[in-house]
Tab-separated table of C-alpha atoms in Angstrom:
chain	number	residue	atom	x	y	z
A	6	UNK	CA	102.319	92.333	111.456
A	7	UNK	CA	101.991	92.965	107.593
A	8	UNK	CA	104.557	95.527	106.138
A	9	UNK	CA	103.201	97.303	103.066
A	10	UNK	CA	105.209	99.483	100.889
A	11	UNK	CA	103.714	102.495	98.945
A	12	UNK	CA	105.172	104.151	95.853
A	13	UNK	CA	104.328	106.546	93.246
A	14	UNK	CA	105.983	108.903	90.705
A	15	UNK	CA	106.030	112.591	91.234
A	16	UNK	CA	102.502	113.981	91.211
A	17	UNK	CA	100.878	110.834	91.525
A	18	UNK	CA	99.405	111.751	94.938
A	19	UNK	CA	101.344	109.127	97.165
A	20	UNK	CA	101.640	111.432	100.247
A	21	UNK	CA	97.853	112.318	100.090
A	22	UNK	CA	97.166	108.502	100.015
A	23	UNK	CA	99.408	108.023	102.983
A	24	UNK	CA	97.506	110.721	104.891
A	25	UNK	CA	94.436	109.065	104.214
A	26	UNK	CA	95.827	105.786	105.567
A	27	UNK	CA	96.997	107.673	108.675
A	28	UNK	CA	93.607	109.182	109.279
A	29	UNK	CA	92.414	105.490	109.300
A	30	UNK	CA	95.054	105.080	112.142
A	31	UNK	CA	97.777	103.460	110.200
A	32	UNK	CA	101.299	104.027	111.089
A	33	UNK	CA	103.343	105.142	107.985
A	34	UNK	CA	106.951	105.557	107.820
A	35	UNK	CA	108.161	108.266	105.323
A	36	UNK	CA	111.621	107.229	103.805
A	37	UNK	CA	112.470	110.641	102.482
A	38	UNK	CA	111.964	112.368	105.768
A	39	UNK	CA	113.601	109.616	107.853
A	40	UNK	CA	116.643	109.805	105.438
A	41	UNK	CA	117.083	113.401	106.097
A	42	UNK	CA	116.648	112.879	109.865
A	43	UNK	CA	119.157	110.034	109.965
A	44	UNK	CA	121.796	111.919	107.715
A	45	UNK	CA	121.608	114.312	110.606
A	46	UNK	CA	121.280	112.242	113.679
A	47	UNK	CA	122.530	108.682	112.968
A	48	UNK	CA	126.016	108.486	114.115
A	49	UNK	CA	127.064	105.600	112.040
A	50	UNK	CA	125.725	107.201	108.814
A	51	UNK	CA	127.310	110.525	109.864
A	52	UNK	CA	130.639	108.898	109.972
A	53	UNK	CA	130.151	107.223	106.572
A	54	UNK	CA	129.319	110.634	105.031
A	55	UNK	CA	132.367	112.223	106.582
A	56	UNK	CA	134.441	109.438	105.208
A	57	UNK	CA	132.992	109.714	101.913
A	58	UNK	CA	132.534	113.514	101.291
A	59	UNK	CA	134.860	115.075	104.182
A	60	UNK	CA	134.241	116.653	107.565
A	61	UNK	CA	133.234	119.731	105.639
A	62	UNK	CA	129.851	117.946	104.618
A	63	UNK	CA	128.861	119.128	108.341
A	64	UNK	CA	129.116	122.630	109.213
A	65	UNK	CA	130.555	124.148	112.464
A	66	UNK	CA	127.480	124.160	113.924
A	67	UNK	CA	127.264	120.084	113.279
A	68	UNK	CA	124.408	120.750	110.890
A	69	UNK	CA	124.515	118.614	107.488
A	70	UNK	CA	125.369	121.155	104.602
A	71	UNK	CA	122.904	119.837	102.198
A	72	UNK	CA	124.037	122.456	99.309
A	73	UNK	CA	127.710	121.137	99.606
A	74	UNK	CA	126.396	117.796	99.509
A	75	UNK	CA	124.222	118.288	96.612
A	76	UNK	CA	127.078	119.886	94.664
A	77	UNK	CA	129.208	116.984	95.459
A	78	UNK	CA	126.881	114.419	93.899
A	79	UNK	CA	125.149	116.681	91.195
A	80	UNK	CA	125.960	115.158	87.777
A	81	UNK	CA	128.391	112.474	89.188
A	82	UNK	CA	126.758	109.063	89.228
A	83	UNK	CA	129.660	107.475	91.114
A	84	UNK	CA	129.443	109.963	93.953
A	85	UNK	CA	125.534	109.700	94.040
A	86	UNK	CA	125.808	105.803	94.118
A	87	UNK	CA	128.274	106.222	97.001
A	88	UNK	CA	125.824	108.591	98.818
A	89	UNK	CA	122.789	106.148	98.189
A	90	UNK	CA	124.973	103.182	99.265
A	91	UNK	CA	125.439	104.837	102.823
A	92	UNK	CA	121.780	106.276	103.139
A	93	UNK	CA	119.775	103.446	101.861
A	94	UNK	CA	121.127	100.708	104.223
A	95	UNK	CA	120.869	103.469	107.173
A	96	UNK	CA	117.008	103.844	106.174
A	97	UNK	CA	116.583	100.088	106.001
A	98	UNK	CA	118.187	99.573	109.439
A	99	UNK	CA	115.909	102.407	110.800
A	100	UNK	CA	112.859	100.836	109.188
A	101	UNK	CA	113.473	97.673	110.958
A	102	UNK	CA	113.859	99.208	114.193
A	103	UNK	CA	110.624	101.167	113.583
A	104	UNK	CA	108.602	97.952	112.530
A	105	UNK	CA	109.808	96.315	115.806
A	106	UNK	CA	108.207	99.046	117.667
A	107	UNK	CA	104.951	99.151	115.676
A	108	UNK	CA	104.933	95.236	116.235
A	109	UNK	CA	105.057	95.756	119.949
A	110	UNK	CA	102.080	97.856	119.680
A	111	UNK	CA	100.179	94.914	118.334
A	112	UNK	CA	99.262	96.651	114.983
A	113	UNK	CA	97.884	94.717	112.151
A	114	UNK	CA	100.056	96.328	109.302
A	115	UNK	CA	102.152	99.577	108.585
A	116	UNK	CA	103.168	101.222	105.584
A	117	UNK	CA	106.570	102.489	104.310
A	118	UNK	CA	106.233	105.169	101.946
A	119	UNK	CA	109.080	105.492	99.261
A	120	UNK	CA	109.257	107.233	95.801
A	121	UNK	CA	111.980	104.697	94.994
A	122	UNK	CA	110.694	101.687	96.493
A	123	UNK	CA	111.569	99.288	93.624
A	124	UNK	CA	114.412	101.131	92.645
A	125	UNK	CA	116.552	100.904	95.674
A	126	UNK	CA	115.340	97.353	96.575
A	127	UNK	CA	112.960	98.452	99.562
A	128	UNK	CA	110.182	96.292	98.034
A	129	UNK	CA	112.298	93.225	99.577
A	130	UNK	CA	111.614	94.711	103.082
A	131	UNK	CA	107.836	94.591	102.738
A	132	UNK	CA	105.150	91.811	102.318
A	133	UNK	CA	102.774	93.703	99.897
A	134	UNK	CA	103.277	96.669	97.575
A	135	UNK	CA	101.022	99.274	96.500
A	136	UNK	CA	101.609	101.975	93.566
A	137	UNK	CA	99.828	105.085	93.238
A	138	UNK	CA	99.067	106.005	89.625
A	139	UNK	CA	97.462	108.994	87.872
A	140	UNK	CA	97.395	110.318	84.181
A	141	UNK	CA	100.469	111.985	83.061
A	142	UNK	CA	98.728	115.427	82.455
A	143	UNK	CA	97.276	115.393	85.890
A	144	UNK	CA	100.714	114.483	87.379
A	145	UNK	CA	102.320	117.306	85.585
A	146	UNK	CA	99.390	119.935	86.679
A	147	UNK	CA	99.713	118.907	90.331
A	148	UNK	CA	103.519	118.818	90.581
A	149	UNK	CA	104.015	122.108	88.706
A	150	UNK	CA	101.642	123.832	91.126
A	151	UNK	CA	103.307	122.186	94.156
A	152	UNK	CA	106.768	122.944	93.185
A	153	UNK	CA	106.189	126.090	91.278
A	154	UNK	CA	107.889	124.667	88.428
A	155	UNK	CA	107.122	124.490	84.740
A	156	UNK	CA	105.384	121.849	83.012
A	157	UNK	CA	108.536	120.925	81.045
A	158	UNK	CA	110.640	120.634	84.179
A	159	UNK	CA	108.022	118.319	85.690
A	160	UNK	CA	107.785	116.214	82.514
A	161	UNK	CA	111.637	115.674	82.450
A	162	UNK	CA	111.361	114.536	86.089
A	163	UNK	CA	108.663	112.124	85.293
A	164	UNK	CA	110.774	110.687	82.227
A	165	UNK	CA	113.692	110.207	84.581
A	166	UNK	CA	111.681	108.014	86.950
A	167	UNK	CA	110.390	104.567	86.604
A	168	UNK	CA	107.127	104.599	84.573
A	169	UNK	CA	103.771	104.010	86.078
A	170	UNK	CA	103.376	100.905	83.677
A	171	UNK	CA	106.572	99.300	85.310
A	172	UNK	CA	105.284	100.404	88.899
A	173	UNK	CA	102.017	98.703	88.134
A	174	UNK	CA	103.436	95.591	86.841
A	175	UNK	CA	105.598	95.088	89.912
A	176	UNK	CA	103.251	96.051	92.496
A	177	UNK	CA	100.557	94.110	94.101
A	178	UNK	CA	97.891	96.712	94.243
A	179	UNK	CA	97.178	100.029	92.183
A	180	UNK	CA	95.398	102.973	93.636
A	181	UNK	CA	94.316	105.154	90.722
A	182	UNK	CA	94.162	108.706	91.688
A	183	UNK	CA	92.001	110.973	89.599
A	184	UNK	CA	89.781	112.419	92.319
A	185	UNK	CA	89.824	112.390	96.192
A	186	UNK	CA	86.502	110.288	96.645
A	187	UNK	CA	87.575	107.510	94.354
A	188	UNK	CA	91.215	107.453	96.174
A	189	UNK	CA	89.271	107.385	99.500
A	190	UNK	CA	87.089	104.484	98.469
A	191	UNK	CA	90.228	102.526	97.155
A	192	UNK	CA	92.069	103.180	100.372
A	193	UNK	CA	89.243	102.031	102.783
A	194	UNK	CA	89.005	98.655	100.725
A	195	UNK	CA	92.795	98.161	101.073
A	196	UNK	CA	92.679	99.225	104.715
A	197	UNK	CA	89.851	96.594	105.286
A	198	UNK	CA	91.997	93.840	103.338
A	199	UNK	CA	95.175	94.553	105.106
A	200	UNK	CA	93.638	94.674	108.458
A	201	UNK	CA	92.062	91.346	108.241
A	202	UNK	CA	95.127	89.506	106.523
A	203	UNK	CA	97.567	87.716	108.786
A	204	UNK	CA	101.200	87.002	107.492
């Protein structure tokens, strides 16, 4: 089974691209949503977070206090690094378990969706990498509408991320997302390629 990593910056449309792959029957692993689930449900990770941030990081009802956690790491690079140092390995372990299940189902390939695929080293856990790129003006327009945020706020978020140019240089394939029809064609071409490759 081939493992494909899919990434892209804010407003690039990587989630839209993942949905297109899913409509073709491909199983996609969303790192962001799984990280949130693991922080709530993975016993090993919960214990690490309590050790790092105190028992109060989980409320009396056992639910993760996301606002408290965000306050702990906001503007503190060391605390943020500690959080990532706990969460990223947990996601990596979960990905391996998930892939083993998919492999048992006999699928040709699967996709890991991660905004920080290269930043956190998840590209080492996949066989192929795909980045989704789009013109900055279009990315700002999409993200501002989605997040109900100003263009300036979105522009600052884009500047804080790895550039499209760097992602494209590091990725094996680039999907250019300017309109849905063009993207669909690129997705179908990659789907045919990955379906017929044997690692």
